[in-house]
Amino acid sequence: MIVVLKPGLSEQEIQSVTERIQSLGLRAHLSVGKERTIIGAIGDERQLSDQTLESYPGVEKVLPILKPYKLVSREFQKENSIIEVGGQRIGGKKVHVMAGPCSVESAEQVLAAARPVKAAGATFLRGGAFKPRTSPYSFQGLGEEGLGYLASARESTGLPIITEVLDPRDLDLVARHADILQIGARNMQNFKLLTEVGKLNKPVLLKRGMSATVEEFLLSAEYIAVEGNRKIILCERGIRTFETGTRNTLDLSAVPLLKQLCHLPVFVDPSHGTGRWDLVAPMALAGIAAGADGLLIEVHPHPEVALSDGPQSLRPEKFRRLMEDLGKLAKALGREL
Ligand code: PEP
Ligand code: MN
C-alpha cells in the first residue's frame, strides 16, 4: 500500500510511521517529494484493516494496492476455473442452463418442470426445498421432503440438481442430495454459512446480495475459497435500485467485470433479475452476450398457481423457445449450448 504522510512532518515523526509499518511485517520504502512524502509499504497488506495505519499520527491516507481478495482473483489464477459436476464442465465453451421451479411444491410439479427443461436442453434442474421468504407467512418450502422429490426427478431425468441451503445446520442434509449447493442473495454475507460450505468438496453457486458491491461479492467467494473449496460459481441476480418497473435491476455490467477480476464461472439469473416472465428471455440472451457462462432460470408447469415467484416463471413452451434462441446466439458467439 501507499502511505501518504501529512505535510511538514519532522524526521522523527516520519521515522515513527516507518517503524510502525515495519512492526506490521511490511517493508517501508520512503519517497520524499518537494511537497509530500509517501511511504511504499511492501508485503501482503490484506491482513491489515485500512484503519491500522490511517489512524496513525502523521498519516493522511492509505491507498491499498492489492485487491482485498486473493484466491479468487485473476492475478492469482489466470486461467478460467472449470467446475466438473454431474458429468458436466462449467466455465468452458458450453453455455449451461439450470432451470426449474422456484420452489419444490410436489413430486408431480418437479417432474412436470424437469421433463420439458431437460428436453429443451437444460443441463441442471433447479428447485428450492428450503426457501428464504420475505414474509414468515409465505410458503417456506417442503424441506427434506422436497429434497427427496428433487432426487427422484434427477433419477428419472438424469439432470443433476441445484438447491439452496439456508442454514449451516441443514448443510449435511442438503449436501447429501444436491449436486450443487446454492447460497442465496440474502445469505451472501452469512459468513458462518460461507465458511461451512467452504469446508465441503461440493460445488456451490453463490448469488450476489441484493445490495452488495462486486468487491463484497468477491470477498464472500473468498470466504469459501479460503477454507479449501474452490468449486465456486458466481451468479448475478439483480440489485436494488430506485427502479420499480422491475423487481431488481439486473446488473449485466457485473458479468464482464467479474470475468476480468476473477477466474470463477459467472452465471446470470434473469428471473430474479427482472421479476417478470416477459423480460426473462431478452435478459437471458443479453446475459450470454455479456459473457456469462450460464443461466439460472425459473420454469413452472403452471406459473399461475405457483407457490412462489409465479410472475417471473416461464412456462415450459416459452422456455423451449428461449433455448432455441440461445442455441443460435451461442453458435454466433463461438460457444455451444
Ligand atoms: C431463488 O433462486 O429462488 C432465490 C431465492 O434467489 P435469490 O437468492 O437470488 O433471491
Ligand atoms: Mn425464486
CSV table of C-alpha atoms and ligand atoms in Angstrom, one decimal:
chain,number,residue,atom,x,y,z
A,1,MET,CA,0.0,0.0,0.0
A,2,ILE,CA,1.0,3.6,-0.4
A,3,VAL,CA,1.0,5.6,2.9
A,4,VAL,CA,0.7,9.3,2.2
A,5,LEU,CA,2.1,11.4,5.0
A,6,LYS,CA,0.7,14.8,6.2
A,7,PRO,CA,2.8,17.8,5.1
A,8,GLY,CA,5.5,19.2,7.3
A,9,LEU,CA,6.3,16.2,9.4
A,10,SER,CA,9.6,16.1,11.3
A,11,GLU,CA,12.2,13.4,10.5
A,12,GLN,CA,11.3,11.8,13.9
A,13,GLU,CA,7.6,11.7,13.0
A,14,ILE,CA,8.4,10.1,9.6
A,15,GLN,CA,10.7,7.6,11.4
A,16,SER,CA,7.8,6.7,13.8
A,17,VAL,CA,5.5,5.9,10.8
A,18,THR,CA,8.2,3.9,9.2
A,19,GLU,CA,8.7,1.8,12.3
A,20,ARG,CA,5.0,1.3,12.6
A,21,ILE,CA,4.9,-0.1,9.1
A,22,GLN,CA,7.8,-2.4,9.8
A,23,SER,CA,6.2,-3.6,13.0
A,24,LEU,CA,3.2,-4.8,10.9
A,25,GLY,CA,5.5,-7.1,8.9
A,26,LEU,CA,5.8,-4.8,5.9
A,27,ARG,CA,8.9,-3.2,4.3
A,28,ALA,CA,8.9,0.6,4.1
A,29,HIS,CA,10.2,2.4,1.1
A,30,LEU,CA,10.4,6.2,1.7
A,31,SER,CA,10.0,8.6,-1.1
A,32,VAL,CA,10.5,12.3,-0.3
A,33,GLY,CA,8.9,14.7,-2.7
A,34,LYS,CA,9.0,18.5,-2.8
A,35,GLU,CA,5.5,18.9,-1.4
A,36,ARG,CA,4.7,15.5,0.0
A,37,THR,CA,6.4,12.4,1.4
A,38,ILE,CA,5.0,9.0,0.8
A,39,ILE,CA,6.0,5.5,2.0
A,40,GLY,CA,5.5,2.4,-0.1
A,41,ALA,CA,4.6,-0.4,2.4
A,42,ILE,CA,5.6,-3.6,0.6
A,43,GLY,CA,4.2,-7.0,1.6
A,44,ASP,CA,0.9,-8.7,1.9
A,45,GLU,CA,-1.3,-5.9,3.2
A,46,ARG,CA,-4.6,-7.9,3.2
A,47,GLN,CA,-4.5,-9.0,6.8
A,48,LEU,CA,-4.4,-5.3,7.9
A,49,SER,CA,-7.6,-3.4,8.0
A,50,ASP,CA,-7.4,0.0,6.3
A,51,GLN,CA,-7.7,1.7,9.7
A,52,THR,CA,-4.5,0.2,11.1
A,53,LEU,CA,-2.4,2.9,9.6
A,54,GLU,CA,-4.9,5.5,8.6
A,55,SER,CA,-5.4,6.4,12.2
A,56,TYR,CA,-1.6,6.6,13.0
A,57,PRO,CA,-0.3,10.1,13.8
A,58,GLY,CA,1.2,11.8,10.7
A,59,VAL,CA,-0.6,9.6,8.2
A,60,GLU,CA,-3.0,11.4,5.9
A,61,LYS,CA,-4.3,8.5,3.9
A,62,VAL,CA,-3.6,4.9,2.9
A,63,LEU,CA,-4.0,3.7,-0.7
A,64,PRO,CA,-4.3,-0.1,-1.0
A,65,ILE,CA,-2.5,-1.7,-4.0
A,66,LEU,CA,-3.6,-5.3,-3.6
A,67,LYS,CA,-7.2,-6.4,-4.1
A,68,PRO,CA,-8.6,-7.4,-0.8
A,69,TYR,CA,-9.5,-10.9,-2.1
A,70,LYS,CA,-6.7,-13.2,-3.4
A,71,LEU,CA,-7.6,-16.8,-4.2
A,72,VAL,CA,-10.5,-16.0,-6.4
A,73,SER,CA,-8.6,-13.2,-8.3
A,74,ARG,CA,-7.4,-13.3,-11.9
A,75,GLU,CA,-4.0,-12.3,-10.6
A,76,PHE,CA,-3.8,-15.5,-8.5
A,77,GLN,CA,-5.0,-17.7,-11.3
A,78,LYS,CA,-5.0,-16.6,-15.0
A,79,GLU,CA,-7.0,-19.5,-16.5
A,80,ASN,CA,-10.7,-19.8,-16.1
A,81,SER,CA,-11.8,-22.2,-13.4
A,82,ILE,CA,-13.6,-25.2,-14.8
A,83,ILE,CA,-16.0,-27.0,-12.4
A,84,GLU,CA,-16.8,-30.6,-13.1
A,85,VAL,CA,-20.1,-31.7,-11.7
A,86,GLY,CA,-22.7,-34.2,-12.7
A,87,GLY,CA,-20.8,-35.2,-15.9
A,88,GLN,CA,-20.8,-31.5,-17.0
A,89,ARG,CA,-18.0,-28.9,-17.2
A,90,ILE,CA,-19.0,-25.5,-16.1
A,91,GLY,CA,-16.8,-22.5,-17.1
A,92,GLY,CA,-15.8,-23.6,-20.6
A,93,LYS,CA,-17.2,-23.2,-24.1
A,94,LYS,CA,-20.6,-24.7,-23.2
A,95,VAL,CA,-23.4,-22.5,-22.1
A,96,HIS,CA,-25.1,-24.2,-19.1
A,97,VAL,CA,-28.7,-23.6,-18.3
A,98,MET,CA,-30.1,-24.5,-14.8
A,99,ALA,CA,-33.8,-24.5,-14.9
A,100,GLY,CA,-36.8,-25.5,-12.8
A,101,PRO,CA,-39.3,-24.1,-10.4
A,102,CYS,CA,-38.6,-21.5,-7.7
A,103,SER,CA,-39.9,-23.9,-5.0
A,104,VAL,CA,-40.4,-27.6,-5.0
A,105,GLU,CA,-44.1,-28.0,-4.4
A,106,SER,CA,-44.8,-31.7,-5.0
A,107,ALA,CA,-43.3,-34.7,-6.7
A,108,GLU,CA,-45.5,-34.2,-9.8
A,109,GLN,CA,-44.8,-30.5,-10.1
A,110,VAL,CA,-41.0,-31.0,-10.1
A,111,LEU,CA,-41.2,-33.8,-12.7
A,112,ALA,CA,-43.6,-31.7,-14.8
A,113,ALA,CA,-40.9,-29.0,-14.9
A,114,ALA,CA,-37.9,-31.3,-15.1
A,115,ARG,CA,-39.0,-33.3,-18.1
A,116,PRO,CA,-39.5,-30.4,-20.5
A,117,VAL,CA,-36.5,-28.4,-19.4
A,118,LYS,CA,-34.3,-31.5,-19.9
A,119,ALA,CA,-35.9,-32.0,-23.4
A,120,ALA,CA,-35.2,-28.3,-24.2
A,121,GLY,CA,-31.5,-28.7,-23.4
A,122,ALA,CA,-31.1,-27.6,-19.8
A,123,THR,CA,-28.2,-29.3,-18.1
A,124,PHE,CA,-29.3,-28.9,-14.4
A,125,LEU,CA,-32.6,-28.9,-12.6
A,126,ARG,CA,-33.1,-26.1,-10.1
A,127,GLY,CA,-35.7,-26.1,-7.2
A,128,GLY,CA,-35.8,-24.7,-3.7
A,129,ALA,CA,-36.7,-27.0,-0.8
A,130,PHE,CA,-35.6,-24.5,1.9
A,131,LYS,CA,-37.0,-21.1,0.8
A,132,PRO,CA,-35.8,-17.7,2.1
A,133,ARG,CA,-39.1,-15.9,2.1
A,134,THR,CA,-39.5,-12.2,3.0
A,135,SER,CA,-42.7,-12.9,5.0
A,136,PRO,CA,-42.8,-15.6,7.7
A,137,TYR,CA,-46.4,-16.3,6.5
A,138,SER,CA,-45.3,-17.2,2.9
A,139,PHE,CA,-44.7,-20.8,1.9
A,140,GLN,CA,-41.3,-21.8,3.4
A,141,GLY,CA,-40.6,-24.8,1.3
A,142,LEU,CA,-41.0,-28.6,1.8
A,143,GLY,CA,-37.6,-29.1,3.4
A,144,GLU,CA,-36.3,-32.6,3.4
A,145,GLU,CA,-39.4,-33.9,1.7
A,146,GLY,CA,-38.7,-31.5,-1.2
A,147,LEU,CA,-35.1,-32.7,-1.4
A,148,GLY,CA,-36.5,-36.2,-1.9
A,149,TYR,CA,-38.7,-35.1,-4.8
A,150,LEU,CA,-35.7,-33.4,-6.4
A,151,ALA,CA,-33.6,-36.6,-6.1
A,152,SER,CA,-36.4,-38.6,-7.7
A,153,ALA,CA,-36.6,-36.1,-10.6
A,154,ARG,CA,-32.8,-36.5,-11.0
A,155,GLU,CA,-33.3,-40.2,-11.1
A,156,SER,CA,-36.0,-40.0,-13.8
A,157,THR,CA,-34.4,-37.4,-16.0
A,158,GLY,CA,-30.7,-37.7,-15.4
A,159,LEU,CA,-30.4,-34.0,-14.6
A,160,PRO,CA,-28.1,-33.1,-11.7
A,161,ILE,CA,-29.7,-30.8,-9.2
A,162,ILE,CA,-29.0,-27.4,-7.6
A,163,THR,CA,-30.8,-26.4,-4.5
A,164,GLU,CA,-30.5,-23.7,-1.8
A,165,VAL,CA,-29.1,-24.2,1.7
A,166,LEU,CA,-30.2,-21.5,4.1
A,167,ASP,CA,-28.7,-22.6,7.4
A,168,PRO,CA,-25.4,-24.3,8.3
A,169,ARG,CA,-27.5,-26.7,10.5
A,170,ASP,CA,-29.1,-28.1,7.3
A,171,LEU,CA,-25.9,-28.3,5.3
A,172,ASP,CA,-25.2,-32.1,5.8
A,173,LEU,CA,-28.7,-32.9,4.7
A,174,VAL,CA,-28.8,-30.6,1.7
A,175,ALA,CA,-25.3,-31.6,0.6
A,176,ARG,CA,-26.3,-35.3,0.6
A,177,HIS,CA,-29.0,-34.6,-2.0
A,178,ALA,CA,-27.6,-31.7,-4.1
A,179,ASP,CA,-25.1,-31.8,-6.8
A,180,ILE,CA,-24.6,-28.0,-6.5
A,181,LEU,CA,-25.4,-26.0,-3.3
A,182,GLN,CA,-27.0,-22.6,-3.9
A,183,ILE,CA,-26.3,-19.8,-1.5
A,184,GLY,CA,-29.0,-17.2,-2.0
A,185,ALA,CA,-28.7,-13.4,-2.2
A,186,ARG,CA,-30.0,-13.0,1.4
A,187,ASN,CA,-27.2,-15.2,2.6
A,188,MET,CA,-24.3,-13.8,0.6
A,189,GLN,CA,-22.8,-12.4,3.7
A,190,ASN,CA,-23.8,-15.2,6.1
A,191,PHE,CA,-20.1,-15.7,6.9
A,192,LYS,CA,-20.8,-18.8,9.0
A,193,LEU,CA,-22.6,-20.5,6.1
A,194,LEU,CA,-19.9,-19.5,3.7
A,195,THR,CA,-17.2,-20.9,6.0
A,196,GLU,CA,-19.0,-24.2,6.4
A,197,VAL,CA,-19.7,-24.6,2.7
A,198,GLY,CA,-16.0,-23.8,2.2
A,199,LYS,CA,-15.1,-27.0,4.1
A,200,LEU,CA,-17.0,-29.2,1.7
A,201,ASN,CA,-15.8,-30.7,-1.5
A,202,LYS,CA,-19.1,-29.7,-3.3
A,203,PRO,CA,-19.7,-27.1,-6.0
A,204,VAL,CA,-21.5,-24.0,-4.8
A,205,LEU,CA,-23.4,-21.3,-6.7
A,206,LEU,CA,-23.1,-18.1,-4.8
A,207,LYS,CA,-25.7,-15.4,-5.6
A,208,ARG,CA,-24.9,-11.7,-5.4
A,209,GLY,CA,-26.5,-10.0,-2.4
A,210,MET,CA,-29.2,-7.5,-3.4
A,211,SER,CA,-27.2,-4.6,-2.1
A,212,ALA,CA,-23.7,-6.0,-2.4
A,213,THR,CA,-20.9,-4.4,-4.4
A,214,VAL,CA,-18.9,-6.5,-6.8
A,215,GLU,CA,-16.0,-6.3,-4.3
A,216,GLU,CA,-18.1,-7.5,-1.4
A,217,PHE,CA,-19.4,-10.3,-3.7
A,218,LEU,CA,-15.9,-11.5,-4.4
A,219,LEU,CA,-14.9,-11.3,-0.8
A,220,SER,CA,-17.8,-13.6,0.0
A,221,ALA,CA,-16.5,-16.0,-2.6
A,222,GLU,CA,-13.1,-15.7,-0.9
A,223,TYR,CA,-14.6,-16.8,2.4
A,224,ILE,CA,-15.5,-20.1,0.7
A,225,ALA,CA,-12.2,-20.4,-1.2
A,226,VAL,CA,-10.0,-19.8,1.8
A,227,GLU,CA,-11.5,-22.9,3.5
A,228,GLY,CA,-10.4,-25.1,0.6
A,229,ASN,CA,-13.5,-25.3,-1.6
A,230,ARG,CA,-12.6,-23.7,-4.9
A,231,LYS,CA,-15.6,-25.0,-6.8
A,232,ILE,CA,-17.5,-21.7,-6.8
A,233,ILE,CA,-19.9,-20.3,-9.4
A,234,LEU,CA,-20.9,-16.7,-9.1
A,235,CYS,CA,-24.5,-15.6,-10.0
A,236,GLU,CA,-25.6,-12.1,-10.8
A,237,ARG,CA,-29.3,-11.9,-9.9
A,238,GLY,CA,-30.1,-8.2,-9.9
A,239,ILE,CA,-29.5,-5.5,-7.3
A,240,ARG,CA,-31.8,-3.0,-5.6
A,241,THR,CA,-32.1,0.4,-7.2
A,242,PHE,CA,-34.7,3.2,-7.4
A,243,GLU,CA,-36.4,1.5,-10.3
A,244,THR,CA,-39.8,0.0,-9.6
A,245,GLY,CA,-40.7,-1.3,-13.0
A,246,THR,CA,-38.7,-4.4,-12.4
A,247,ARG,CA,-38.2,-6.5,-9.2
A,248,ASN,CA,-34.5,-5.8,-9.3
A,249,THR,CA,-32.0,-4.1,-11.7
A,250,LEU,CA,-30.1,-6.9,-13.4
A,251,ASP,CA,-26.5,-5.6,-13.4
A,252,LEU,CA,-25.2,-7.1,-16.6
A,253,SER,CA,-22.0,-5.0,-16.5
A,254,ALA,CA,-21.1,-7.0,-13.4
A,255,VAL,CA,-20.6,-10.0,-15.7
A,256,PRO,CA,-17.6,-8.8,-17.8
A,257,LEU,CA,-16.3,-7.0,-14.7
A,258,LEU,CA,-16.4,-10.2,-12.6
A,259,LYS,CA,-14.8,-12.1,-15.5
A,260,GLN,CA,-12.0,-9.6,-15.5
A,261,LEU,CA,-11.4,-9.6,-11.8
A,262,CYS,CA,-11.8,-13.3,-11.0
A,263,HIS,CA,-11.3,-16.7,-12.6
A,264,LEU,CA,-14.6,-18.2,-11.5
A,265,PRO,CA,-17.6,-19.1,-13.8
A,266,VAL,CA,-20.3,-16.4,-13.8
A,267,PHE,CA,-24.0,-17.1,-14.2
A,268,VAL,CA,-26.9,-14.7,-14.7
A,269,ASP,CA,-30.4,-15.2,-13.2
A,270,PRO,CA,-32.8,-13.2,-15.4
A,271,SER,CA,-35.8,-14.5,-13.4
A,272,HIS,CA,-35.0,-12.8,-10.1
A,273,GLY,CA,-33.1,-10.1,-12.0
A,274,THR,CA,-36.3,-8.8,-13.6
A,275,GLY,CA,-39.2,-10.4,-11.7
A,276,ARG,CA,-41.2,-10.5,-14.9
A,277,TRP,CA,-41.5,-13.6,-17.2
A,278,ASP,CA,-41.9,-11.4,-20.3
A,279,LEU,CA,-38.4,-9.9,-19.6
A,280,VAL,CA,-36.7,-13.2,-18.9
A,281,ALA,CA,-35.8,-14.2,-22.4
A,282,PRO,CA,-34.3,-10.9,-23.6
A,283,MET,CA,-32.2,-10.6,-20.4
A,284,ALA,CA,-31.1,-14.3,-20.6
A,285,LEU,CA,-29.8,-13.6,-24.2
A,286,ALA,CA,-28.2,-10.4,-23.0
A,287,GLY,CA,-26.5,-12.2,-20.1
A,288,ILE,CA,-24.9,-14.7,-22.5
A,289,ALA,CA,-24.0,-11.9,-24.9
A,290,ALA,CA,-22.3,-10.2,-21.9
A,291,GLY,CA,-20.1,-13.2,-21.4
A,292,ALA,CA,-21.9,-15.3,-18.8
A,293,ASP,CA,-21.0,-19.0,-18.5
A,294,GLY,CA,-24.6,-20.0,-17.9
A,295,LEU,CA,-28.1,-19.1,-16.7
A,296,LEU,CA,-30.4,-19.9,-13.8
A,297,ILE,CA,-34.0,-19.7,-14.9
A,298,GLU,CA,-37.3,-20.4,-13.2
A,299,VAL,CA,-39.7,-22.6,-15.1
A,300,HIS,CA,-43.0,-23.8,-13.7
A,301,PRO,CA,-45.6,-26.0,-15.4
A,302,HIS,CA,-48.4,-23.7,-14.2
A,303,PRO,CA,-47.0,-20.3,-13.1
A,304,GLU,CA,-50.5,-19.0,-12.3
A,305,VAL,CA,-50.7,-21.4,-9.3
A,306,ALA,CA,-47.0,-21.4,-8.3
A,307,LEU,CA,-46.4,-21.1,-4.5
A,308,SER,CA,-43.5,-18.7,-5.1
A,309,ASP,CA,-42.3,-16.5,-8.0
A,310,GLY,CA,-45.1,-17.3,-10.5
A,311,PRO,CA,-44.9,-13.9,-12.1
A,312,GLN,CA,-41.3,-14.4,-13.2
A,313,SER,CA,-41.6,-18.1,-14.1
A,314,LEU,CA,-41.6,-19.3,-17.7
A,315,ARG,CA,-44.0,-21.9,-19.0
A,316,PRO,CA,-42.1,-24.9,-20.5
A,317,GLU,CA,-43.1,-23.9,-24.0
A,318,LYS,CA,-41.7,-20.4,-23.6
A,319,PHE,CA,-38.6,-21.9,-22.1
A,320,ARG,CA,-38.2,-24.2,-25.1
A,321,ARG,CA,-38.3,-21.2,-27.5
A,322,LEU,CA,-35.8,-19.3,-25.4
A,323,MET,CA,-33.4,-22.3,-25.6
A,324,GLU,CA,-33.7,-22.3,-29.4
A,325,ASP,CA,-32.7,-18.6,-29.5
A,326,LEU,CA,-29.9,-19.3,-27.0
A,327,GLY,CA,-28.6,-22.1,-29.3
A,328,LYS,CA,-28.4,-19.6,-32.2
A,329,LEU,CA,-26.7,-17.0,-30.0
A,330,ALA,CA,-24.2,-19.5,-28.6
A,331,LYS,CA,-23.3,-20.5,-32.1
A,332,ALA,CA,-22.8,-16.9,-33.2
A,333,LEU,CA,-20.5,-16.3,-30.2
A,334,GLY,CA,-18.4,-19.4,-31.0
A,335,ARG,CA,-19.9,-21.2,-28.0
A,336,GLU,CA,-22.2,-24.2,-27.7
A,337,LEU,CA,-25.4,-24.9,-25.8
B,1,PEP,C1,-34.1,-18.4,-5.8
B,1,PEP,O1,-33.2,-18.7,-6.6
B,1,PEP,O2,-35.2,-18.9,-5.8
B,1,PEP,C2,-33.8,-17.3,-4.9
B,1,PEP,C3,-34.4,-17.3,-3.7
B,1,PEP,O3,-33.0,-16.4,-5.3
B,1,PEP,P1,-32.3,-15.1,-4.7
B,1,PEP,O4,-31.5,-15.6,-3.5
B,1,PEP,O5,-31.4,-14.6,-5.8
B,1,PEP,O6,-33.4,-14.2,-4.3
B,2,MN,MN,-37.4,-17.7,-6.8
